[in-house]
Short mmCIF file of C-alpha atoms and ligand atoms in Angstrom, two decimals:
data_model
loop_
_atom_site.label_atom_id
_atom_site.label_comp_id
_atom_site.label_asym_id
_atom_site.label_seq_id
_atom_site.Cartn_x
_atom_site.Cartn_y
_atom_site.Cartn_z
CA UNK T 1 0.00 0.12 0.35
CA UNK T 2 0.66 3.38 -0.96
CA UNK T 3 1.97 6.08 2.08
CA UNK T 4 0.59 8.86 -0.58
CA UNK T 5 0.29 9.74 -4.44
CA UNK T 6 1.91 12.53 -6.85
CA UNK T 7 1.53 13.40 -10.74
CA UNK T 8 5.40 12.76 -11.59
CA UNK T 9 7.91 11.38 -9.76
CA UNK T 10 11.04 12.78 -11.20
CA UNK T 11 13.68 10.78 -9.77
CA UNK T 12 17.47 12.50 -9.86
CA UNK T 13 17.96 15.96 -8.59
CA UNK T 14 20.44 16.68 -11.64
CA UNK T 15 19.74 18.99 -14.47
CA UNK T 16 17.77 16.44 -16.48
CA UNK T 17 15.03 16.22 -13.49
CA UNK T 18 15.20 19.99 -12.63
CA UNK T 19 14.67 20.66 -16.10
CA UNK T 20 12.04 18.30 -16.31
CA UNK T 21 9.95 19.66 -13.32
CA UNK T 22 9.93 23.00 -14.09
CA UNK T 23 8.59 22.03 -18.01
CA UNK T 24 6.06 20.70 -15.94
CA UNK T 25 4.79 23.29 -13.97
CA UNK T 26 4.67 25.58 -16.72
CA UNK T 27 2.75 23.65 -18.93
CA UNK T 28 -0.14 23.71 -16.41
CA UNK T 29 0.75 20.36 -15.45
CA UNK T 30 -2.33 18.67 -13.49
CA UNK T 31 -1.28 16.35 -10.18
CA UNK T 32 1.31 16.99 -8.01
CA UNK T 33 5.11 17.01 -8.60
CA UNK T 34 7.75 15.71 -6.37
CA UNK T 35 11.42 15.58 -7.43
CA UNK T 36 13.52 13.49 -5.73
CA UNK T 37 17.89 13.62 -5.41
CA UNK T 38 19.93 12.12 -3.75
CA UNK T 39 22.17 15.43 -3.45
CA UNK T 40 21.64 17.31 -0.26
CA UNK T 41 21.53 20.52 -2.29
CA UNK T 42 18.71 21.72 -4.71
CA UNK T 43 19.97 20.73 -8.48
CA UNK T 44 22.49 22.96 -9.90
CA UNK T 45 24.77 23.18 -12.52
CA UNK T 46 27.67 21.06 -12.23
CA UNK T 47 29.80 23.01 -15.11
CA UNK T 48 31.04 25.93 -13.10
CA UNK T 49 32.78 22.61 -10.48
CA UNK T 50 35.20 22.49 -12.39
CA UNK T 51 35.75 26.13 -13.47
CA UNK T 52 34.37 29.56 -11.46
CA UNK T 53 33.09 27.81 -8.36
CA UNK T 54 36.77 25.90 -8.04
CA UNK T 55 38.09 29.35 -9.21
CA UNK T 56 36.36 30.56 -6.46
CA UNK T 57 34.71 33.27 -8.47
CA UNK T 58 31.10 31.72 -8.55
CA UNK T 59 28.70 30.80 -5.12
CA UNK T 60 27.11 27.78 -4.26
CA UNK T 61 23.82 29.66 -4.41
CA UNK T 62 25.38 30.99 -8.42
CA UNK T 63 25.17 27.12 -9.52
CA UNK T 64 21.58 26.65 -8.31
CA UNK T 65 18.87 26.65 -10.79
CA UNK T 66 16.76 28.28 -7.79
CA UNK T 67 16.25 28.15 -4.80
CA UNK T 68 14.17 26.23 -2.41
CA UNK T 69 11.85 28.79 -2.09
CA UNK T 70 11.20 28.76 -5.44
CA UNK T 71 9.99 25.29 -6.06
CA UNK T 72 7.57 24.95 -2.76
CA UNK T 73 5.91 28.71 -4.22
CA UNK T 74 5.05 26.86 -7.49
CA UNK T 75 4.21 22.78 -5.46
CA UNK T 76 6.84 21.67 -6.51
CA UNK T 77 7.76 19.37 -3.22
CA UNK T 78 11.61 19.07 -3.52
CA UNK T 79 13.07 16.12 -1.66
CA UNK T 80 16.81 16.27 -1.05
CA UNK T 81 19.02 13.99 0.45
CA UNK T 82 16.96 11.04 -0.50
CA UNK T 83 16.95 7.90 -2.84
CA UNK T 84 14.74 6.05 -4.68
CA UNK T 85 15.01 2.51 -3.41
CA UNK T 86 13.38 0.78 -6.02
CA UNK T 87 10.61 1.74 -8.52
CA UNK T 88 8.01 -0.50 -9.86
CA UNK T 89 7.13 -0.02 -12.73
CA UNK T 90 4.17 -2.70 -12.69
CA UNK T 91 2.35 -1.36 -9.56
CA UNK T 92 3.37 2.53 -9.78
CA UNK T 93 4.50 2.99 -6.89
CA UNK T 94 8.33 4.35 -5.78
CA UNK T 95 10.27 2.94 -2.07
CA UNK T 96 12.10 6.42 -0.80
CA UNK T 97 15.27 5.97 1.81
CA UNK T 98 13.37 7.36 3.94
CA UNK T 99 10.58 4.21 3.75
CA UNK T 100 8.28 5.43 2.15
CA UNK T 101 5.81 4.77 0.05
CA UNK T 102 4.80 7.05 -3.30
CA UNK T 103 2.42 5.91 -5.92
CA UNK T 104 3.08 7.80 -9.14
CA UNK T 105 0.49 8.29 -12.15
CA UNK T 106 3.54 9.35 -14.72
CA UNK T 107 7.80 9.18 -13.90
CA UNK T 108 10.97 10.17 -15.13
CA UNK T 109 14.35 8.42 -14.66
CA UNK T 110 17.45 10.84 -14.33
CA UNK T 111 19.88 8.94 -12.32
CA UNK T 112 23.10 11.15 -14.03
CA UNK T 113 26.46 8.92 -13.91
CA UNK T 114 29.00 8.13 -11.46
CA UNK T 115 32.71 8.76 -11.65
CA UNK T 116 34.51 6.12 -13.65
CA UNK T 117 37.25 4.95 -10.71
CA UNK T 118 40.59 4.10 -12.10
CA UNK T 119 41.98 0.88 -9.94
CA UNK T 120 45.50 1.24 -9.96
CA UNK T 121 48.34 1.04 -7.28
CA UNK T 122 48.40 3.80 -4.93
CA UNK T 123 44.97 4.83 -5.71
CA UNK T 124 43.26 4.53 -2.42
CA UNK T 125 46.26 7.08 -1.47
CA UNK T 126 44.51 10.53 0.32
CA UNK T 127 44.88 13.14 -1.56
CA UNK T 128 43.20 11.59 -5.14
CA UNK T 129 40.81 13.30 -6.18
CA UNK T 130 36.76 12.67 -8.43
CA UNK T 131 35.14 15.41 -9.46
CA UNK T 132 31.09 15.11 -10.41
CA UNK T 133 29.74 17.01 -7.28
CA UNK T 134 29.99 20.45 -5.35
CA UNK T 135 30.97 18.66 -2.34
CA UNK T 136 34.18 17.36 -4.79
CA UNK T 137 35.04 20.69 -5.66
CA UNK T 138 34.95 22.42 -2.45
CA UNK T 139 37.49 18.94 -1.50
CA UNK T 140 39.62 19.84 -4.32
CA UNK T 141 39.47 23.49 -3.49
CA UNK T 142 40.68 22.84 -0.43
CA UNK T 143 43.34 20.52 -1.14
CA UNK T 144 44.81 22.86 -3.95
CA UNK T 145 45.11 25.34 -1.18
CA UNK T 146 48.51 23.19 0.29
CA UNK T 147 49.67 21.71 -2.90
CA UNK T 148 51.88 22.79 -5.76
CA UNK T 149 52.19 19.85 -7.68
CA UNK T 150 49.25 18.55 -9.53
CA UNK T 151 48.57 15.72 -11.68
CA UNK T 152 45.81 15.08 -13.50
CA UNK T 153 44.43 11.97 -14.84
CA UNK T 154 42.33 12.25 -18.79
CA UNK T 155 42.97 14.56 -21.95
CA UNK T 156 38.96 15.11 -21.51
CA UNK T 157 37.27 18.51 -20.92
CA UNK T 158 37.35 17.92 -16.80
CA UNK T 159 41.43 16.94 -16.38
CA UNK T 160 41.91 20.25 -18.45
CA UNK T 161 39.53 22.21 -17.31
CA UNK T 162 40.34 21.82 -13.80
CA UNK T 163 44.34 21.97 -15.03
CA UNK T 164 43.46 25.28 -15.94
CA UNK T 165 41.57 26.30 -13.15
CA UNK T 166 44.00 25.14 -10.79
CA UNK T 167 46.70 27.09 -12.56
CA UNK T 168 45.49 30.03 -12.68
CA UNK T 169 45.46 29.69 -9.01
CA UNK T 170 49.28 29.20 -9.27
CA UNK T 171 49.20 25.03 -8.87
CA UNK T 172 52.56 23.37 -10.92
CA UNK T 173 50.07 21.63 -13.45
CA UNK T 174 50.93 18.56 -15.11
CA UNK T 175 48.23 15.78 -17.31
CA UNK T 176 48.57 12.57 -17.95
CA UNK T 177 46.92 11.23 -20.49
CA UNK T 178 46.44 8.37 -22.93
CA UNK T 179 45.55 10.79 -25.93
CA UNK T 180 48.33 12.34 -28.29
CA UNK T 181 46.48 15.94 -27.05
CA UNK T 182 44.15 16.92 -24.88
CA UNK T 183 40.46 17.55 -26.07
CA UNK T 184 41.62 15.05 -29.32
CA UNK T 185 38.89 12.59 -28.53
CA UNK T 186 35.97 15.07 -28.72
CA UNK T 187 36.73 18.13 -31.00
CA UNK T 188 40.25 16.10 -33.18
CA UNK T 189 43.19 15.95 -34.19
CA UNK T 190 42.96 20.07 -35.40
CA UNK T 191 41.64 21.05 -32.34
CA UNK T 192 43.63 19.16 -30.03
CA UNK T 193 47.11 20.30 -31.19
CA UNK T 194 45.53 23.86 -30.66
CA UNK T 195 44.48 23.18 -27.41
CA UNK T 196 47.94 21.31 -26.02
CA UNK T 197 49.67 24.25 -27.23
CA UNK T 198 47.40 26.53 -25.46
CA UNK T 199 47.59 24.50 -21.84
CA UNK T 200 51.43 24.29 -22.72
CA UNK T 201 51.69 28.22 -23.01
CA UNK T 202 49.82 29.19 -19.77
CA UNK T 203 52.41 26.70 -18.06
CA UNK T 204 50.44 23.65 -17.86
CA UNK T 205 52.64 20.29 -18.49
CA UNK T 206 51.53 18.01 -20.48
CA UNK T 207 52.43 14.30 -20.64
CA UNK T 208 50.55 12.77 -23.94
CA UNK T 209 49.99 9.02 -25.53
CA UNK T 210 50.91 7.40 -21.54
CA UNK T 211 48.53 6.19 -19.18
CA UNK T 212 49.27 6.50 -15.01
CA UNK T 213 50.59 2.85 -14.00
CA UNK T 214 50.29 3.35 -10.37
CA UNK T 215 50.64 6.41 -7.57
CA UNK T 216 52.75 6.06 -4.22
CA UNK T 217 53.84 7.63 -0.97
CA UNK T 218 53.02 7.26 2.49
CA UNK T 219 49.17 7.66 3.17
CA UNK T 220 49.40 10.53 1.20
CA UNK T 221 49.64 10.72 -1.92
CA UNK T 222 53.71 11.88 -3.14
CA UNK T 223 54.30 11.33 -6.93
CA UNK T 224 52.61 9.31 -10.03
CA UNK T 225 54.55 6.79 -12.43
CA UNK T 226 53.18 6.26 -16.10
CA UNK T 227 52.88 3.48 -17.23
CA UNK T 228 56.35 4.71 -19.55
CA UNK T 229 57.78 5.03 -16.41
CA UNK T 230 57.80 8.51 -16.05
CA UNK T 231 57.76 9.65 -12.06
CA UNK T 232 55.74 13.09 -11.53
CA UNK T 233 56.45 14.59 -8.30
CA UNK T 234 52.22 14.96 -6.79
CA UNK T 235 51.28 16.93 -3.65
CA UNK T 236 47.48 15.66 -4.95
CA UNK T 237 45.86 14.10 -7.83
CA UNK T 238 42.29 14.87 -10.34
CA UNK T 239 41.49 11.57 -11.87
CA UNK T 240 39.46 12.75 -14.91
CA UNK T 241 38.70 9.54 -15.71
CA UNK T 242 34.85 9.39 -17.64
CA UNK T 243 32.38 8.90 -16.49
CA UNK T 244 29.87 5.57 -16.40
CA UNK T 245 25.71 5.75 -16.53
CA UNK T 246 23.68 5.22 -13.19
CA UNK T 247 21.28 2.30 -14.12
CA UNK T 248 21.05 0.94 -10.51
CA UNK T 249 17.96 1.58 -10.09
CA UNK T 250 16.96 1.25 -13.59
CA UNK T 251 18.16 -1.99 -13.15
CA UNK T 252 16.53 -3.23 -10.52
CA UNK T 253 13.40 -1.62 -12.28
CA UNK T 254 13.85 -4.05 -14.43
CA UNK T 255 14.39 -1.66 -17.63
CA UNK T 256 15.29 -2.38 -20.41
CA UNK T 257 19.32 -0.99 -20.70
CA UNK T 258 20.92 -0.13 -24.41
CA UNK T 259 24.19 -1.42 -25.56
CA UNK T 260 26.34 2.27 -24.25
CA UNK T 261 24.62 0.92 -20.20
CA UNK T 262 22.18 3.29 -20.72
CA UNK T 263 18.28 3.62 -20.13
CA UNK T 264 16.83 2.36 -24.36
CA UNK T 265 14.61 4.86 -25.02
CA UNK T 266 12.20 4.99 -27.71
CA UNK T 267 12.74 8.51 -29.69
CA UNK T 268 10.40 10.06 -26.98
CA UNK T 269 12.28 8.89 -24.14
CA UNK T 270 9.68 6.45 -22.79
CA UNK T 271 11.62 3.92 -21.05
CA UNK T 272 10.76 -0.47 -21.51
CA UNK T 273 7.84 0.91 -19.17
CA UNK T 274 4.30 2.76 -20.20
CA UNK T 275 4.48 6.05 -18.98
CA UNK T 276 8.26 6.38 -17.46
CA UNK T 277 10.92 8.38 -19.23
CA UNK T 278 14.18 8.65 -19.14
CA UNK T 279 16.19 12.16 -19.71
CA UNK T 280 20.12 13.13 -18.73
CA UNK T 281 23.72 10.94 -19.06
CA UNK T 282 21.46 7.96 -18.47
CA UNK T 283 19.11 8.14 -21.92
CA UNK T 284 20.26 6.49 -24.04
CA UNK T 285 17.50 6.99 -26.96
CA UNK T 286 16.76 6.21 -30.01
CA UNK T 287 17.82 9.05 -32.30
CA UNK T 288 15.96 9.94 -35.49
CA UNK T 289 19.31 12.42 -36.17
CA UNK T 290 21.91 9.70 -35.52
CA UNK T 291 20.13 7.12 -37.07
CA UNK T 292 20.50 4.91 -34.49
CA UNK T 293 20.56 4.82 -30.58
CA UNK T 294 22.97 7.50 -28.33
CA UNK T 295 23.66 8.79 -25.17
CA UNK T 296 24.70 12.40 -24.90
CA UNK T 297 26.68 13.91 -21.76
CA UNK T 298 26.40 17.02 -21.71
CA UNK T 299 24.99 19.40 -19.67
CA UNK T 300 21.97 21.51 -22.70
CA UNK T 301 21.09 18.24 -23.87
CA UNK T 302 20.31 16.99 -20.14
CA UNK T 303 18.23 20.53 -19.92
CA UNK T 304 16.72 19.89 -23.11
CA UNK T 305 15.76 16.42 -22.49
CA UNK T 306 14.24 16.83 -19.44
CA UNK T 307 12.82 19.74 -21.51
CA UNK T 308 11.21 16.89 -23.71
CA UNK T 309 9.98 14.67 -21.67
CA UNK T 310 7.73 16.62 -19.55
CA UNK T 311 6.18 18.02 -22.91
CA UNK T 312 5.51 13.85 -23.35
CA UNK T 313 3.94 13.64 -20.22
CA UNK T 314 1.73 16.54 -21.21
CA UNK T 315 0.65 14.83 -24.06
CA UNK T 316 2.80 15.99 -26.48
CA UNK T 317 4.46 13.28 -27.84
CA UNK T 318 7.77 13.58 -30.83
CA UNK T 319 11.04 12.24 -31.90
CA UNK T 320 13.55 14.05 -29.52
CA UNK T 321 15.75 15.51 -32.13
CA UNK T 322 17.70 18.30 -31.36
CA UNK T 323 21.19 18.42 -32.04
CA UNK T 324 23.35 17.99 -29.68
CA UNK T 325 25.58 21.22 -28.10
CA UNK T 326 28.77 21.03 -25.39
CA UNK T 327 31.04 23.63 -24.34
CA UNK T 328 34.40 23.85 -22.55
CA UNK T 329 35.95 26.52 -20.87
CA UNK T 330 39.76 26.97 -20.04
CA UNK T 331 39.78 29.20 -17.39
CA UNK T 332 39.90 32.75 -18.89
CA UNK T 333 42.23 31.57 -22.02
CA UNK T 334 39.13 30.02 -24.34
CA UNK T 335 36.01 28.80 -24.63
CA UNK T 336 35.30 26.11 -26.80
CA UNK T 337 31.88 25.21 -28.65
CA UNK T 338 31.05 22.38 -30.28
CA UNK T 339 28.02 20.82 -32.04
CA UNK T 340 27.19 17.50 -33.98
CA UNK T 341 26.40 14.19 -34.64
CA UNK T 342 29.94 12.29 -34.51
CA UNK T 343 33.21 12.65 -32.73
CA UNK T 344 34.49 10.46 -35.68
CA UNK T 345 35.15 12.63 -39.00
CA UNK T 346 36.92 11.81 -41.99
CA UNK T 347 37.94 14.81 -42.44
CA UNK T 348 38.55 17.84 -40.88
CA UNK T 349 38.61 21.81 -42.58
CA UNK T 350 39.45 24.74 -40.59
CA UNK T 351 38.32 28.20 -41.14
CA UNK T 352 39.96 31.15 -39.42
CA UNK T 353 42.96 31.36 -37.69
CA UNK T 354 44.48 28.51 -35.36
CA UNK T 355 47.65 30.69 -34.20
CA UNK T 356 44.66 34.06 -33.70
CA UNK T 357 42.88 31.59 -31.34
CA UNK T 358 39.58 32.02 -33.32
CA UNK T 359 39.02 29.12 -35.74
CA UNK T 360 36.49 26.78 -36.94
CA UNK T 361 37.07 22.51 -37.44
CA UNK T 362 34.40 21.32 -39.69
CA UNK T 363 34.07 17.70 -39.31
CA UNK T 364 32.70 16.35 -42.61
CA UNK T 365 31.52 12.30 -43.08
CA UNK T 366 30.06 11.28 -46.74
CA UNK T 367 29.31 15.07 -47.91
CA UNK T 368 27.99 16.11 -45.58
CA UNK T 369 29.18 18.31 -42.29
CA UNK T 370 28.34 15.95 -39.35
CA UNK T 371 30.32 18.47 -35.97
CA UNK T 372 31.61 21.41 -36.08
CA UNK T 373 34.05 23.40 -33.34
CA UNK T 374 34.67 26.84 -32.86
CA UNK T 375 36.45 29.35 -30.84
CA UNK T 376 35.66 32.79 -31.16
CA UNK T 377 33.27 32.07 -34.54
CA UNK T 378 30.44 32.19 -33.01
CA UNK T 379 28.43 32.76 -36.59
CA UNK T 380 30.02 29.08 -38.18
CA UNK T 381 28.78 27.77 -34.89
CA UNK T 382 25.47 29.06 -36.22
CA UNK T 383 25.75 28.72 -39.75
CA UNK T 384 26.68 24.59 -38.91
CA UNK T 385 23.97 23.69 -36.79
CA UNK T 386 21.84 24.43 -39.57
CA UNK T 387 23.84 22.54 -42.37
CA UNK T 388 24.08 19.84 -40.00
CA UNK T 389 20.56 19.16 -39.65
CA UNK T 390 19.05 20.15 -43.16
CA UNK T 391 21.55 16.45 -43.89
CA UNK T 392 22.99 19.38 -46.61
CA UNK T 393 24.78 17.48 -49.61
CA UNK T 394 28.41 19.10 -49.74
CA UNK T 395 30.79 17.35 -51.54
CA UNK T 396 32.88 18.71 -53.62
CA UNK T 397 32.46 22.60 -51.98
CA UNK T 398 35.08 22.12 -49.62
CA UNK T 399 37.40 25.22 -50.94
CA UNK T 400 33.47 27.30 -49.94
CA UNK T 401 33.78 25.16 -46.24
CA UNK T 402 37.39 26.82 -45.95
CA UNK T 403 37.25 30.36 -46.60
CA UNK T 404 33.73 31.01 -48.34
CA UNK T 405 30.18 32.59 -46.71
CA UNK T 406 28.68 29.74 -44.41
CA UNK T 407 25.21 31.49 -44.94
CA UNK T 408 25.90 30.60 -49.23
CA UNK T 409 25.87 27.37 -48.89
C1 FAD S 1 32.85 19.38 -13.09
C2 FAD S 1 31.44 18.76 -14.47
C3 FAD S 1 31.98 19.55 -15.49
C4 FAD S 1 30.92 19.65 -16.21
N1 FAD S 1 31.08 20.96 -17.66
C5 FAD S 1 30.36 20.56 -18.21
C6 FAD S 1 30.43 21.78 -19.95
O1 FAD S 1 31.14 22.48 -19.54
N2 FAD S 1 29.78 21.18 -20.54
C7 FAD S 1 28.92 20.57 -20.54
O2 FAD S 1 27.73 20.38 -21.72
N3 FAD S 1 28.49 19.40 -19.80
C8 FAD S 1 29.67 19.61 -18.59
N4 FAD S 1 29.39 18.92 -17.75
C9 FAD S 1 28.89 17.65 -17.58
C10 FAD S 1 27.21 17.99 -17.36
O3 FAD S 1 27.40 18.69 -15.94
C11 FAD S 1 26.45 16.61 -17.02
O4 FAD S 1 26.44 15.80 -18.63
C12 FAD S 1 25.16 16.60 -16.54
O5 FAD S 1 25.30 17.21 -15.22
C13 FAD S 1 23.93 15.60 -16.82
O6 FAD S 1 22.53 15.81 -15.99
P1 FAD S 1 21.68 14.44 -15.30
O7 FAD S 1 20.75 15.39 -14.54
O8 FAD S 1 21.19 13.55 -16.49
O9 FAD S 1 22.36 13.90 -14.32
P2 FAD S 1 23.09 14.80 -12.82
O10 FAD S 1 23.35 16.35 -13.10
O11 FAD S 1 24.52 13.89 -12.91
O12 FAD S 1 21.74 14.42 -11.76
C14 FAD S 1 22.16 13.25 -12.04
C15 FAD S 1 20.70 13.09 -9.46
O13 FAD S 1 20.84 12.24 -9.41
C16 FAD S 1 21.12 11.75 -8.44
N5 FAD S 1 20.46 10.36 -8.36
C17 FAD S 1 20.92 9.29 -8.52
N6 FAD S 1 19.98 7.51 -8.10
C18 FAD S 1 19.65 7.93 -7.46
C19 FAD S 1 18.23 7.67 -7.18
N7 FAD S 1 17.92 5.92 -7.01
N8 FAD S 1 17.51 8.23 -5.78
C20 FAD S 1 17.24 9.94 -6.38
N9 FAD S 1 18.44 10.65 -7.04
C21 FAD S 1 19.89 9.25 -7.63
C22 FAD S 1 22.70 11.65 -8.14
O14 FAD S 1 22.85 11.70 -7.06
C23 FAD S 1 22.43 13.18 -9.27
O15 FAD S 1 22.12 14.07 -7.87
C24 FAD S 1 30.08 18.96 -16.43
C25 FAD S 1 29.97 18.13 -15.68
C26 FAD S 1 30.99 17.78 -14.32
C27 FAD S 1 31.21 16.94 -13.63
#
């Protein structure tokens, strides 16, 4: 027997859950809305945790989507520090960590991701950090105050952003990555060379095409040894080794899972259980844009999918087809923006000048534009969005793409 009943139960107080709650309210959802999240804060934006919040330029409140009073005044019931322990999609009930059993009409599973922990010798020493929540950012900042040398594991945006932020705070940062260049796995080799040069120019040491073999120290980290045998002094280590979708609840609820480990969803983000949607990092949906199942771990995608799930709950069911957008800030040195449908281009075309720090890299596959990265060339990004979405055939138009007016294409 349920203790109580709500119209919409939203599991996970991150970007997707918050966006869904807000859109349900704005759309006049008829029935109570309950947003259950494990963390102590109301839903907040994670991107500042490696950028402005880590740097001390943004306060905790600045990161919140809304404060608790905002939700209360809209009759959205916020349940922080609370986990959904069990979801019964047949009985349409959820059991909370408070032991309360809540009956629901529709539900959203937006349980996000957990960090991927590296299992290496010395991986349990003090001074090793992972970054997902504001509390992790607090711990990194506090440790960095005593540290001179910081080693960052990984070549993706988390390691790059933290290295840039801590370098700006006066720390000596060394990045160790498997890739040949930072951010190259996501943005391609040309952009990777640009970001490598940028980081080095600001004093970040890069150890590329190498991995962490072990971490040494007496209780606390003192040095990192790489696979090639390099020894790097380290007062602390920050791991940027990726994330894994959190499908613990979805799996125990019997929801169908997808190949990339997310929750398998139809084009309108509904899961294998009727009236239960997924959104954000956990959502592996059938994308009309990509022509198959994809799962995307971007802030803006989590927001847009949360809103799309709300629209479906309100009765407007349509395939989710927004073009993925991602950005990354390296301190105040540079902002990179990316739109696209693939991270594995056949060919790259550069517009503008890498040396001047104002350029775009257009990614082509099968004669079509499939992605674009821009630094200081926002107009290119806007045109790229249009050309990608239109699936325009650009065969033989490489010169125009490189130096012509994109508006004319
Ligand atoms: C440091 C950092 C910087 C980032 N920077 C960028 C950036 O610059 N650009 C960009 O596009 N993306 C960035 N991202 C990625 C972006 O933040 C994520 O894609 C986004 O947060 C995903 O939102 P979500 O709602 O799917 O999941 P999450 O934000 O992970 O939220 C899920 C929430 O659900 C909770 N939860 C899980 N299980 C349960 C349960 N059973 N019961 C209750 N609650 C539960 C979790 O504790 C968590 O609070 C960054 C991420 C991090 C960590």
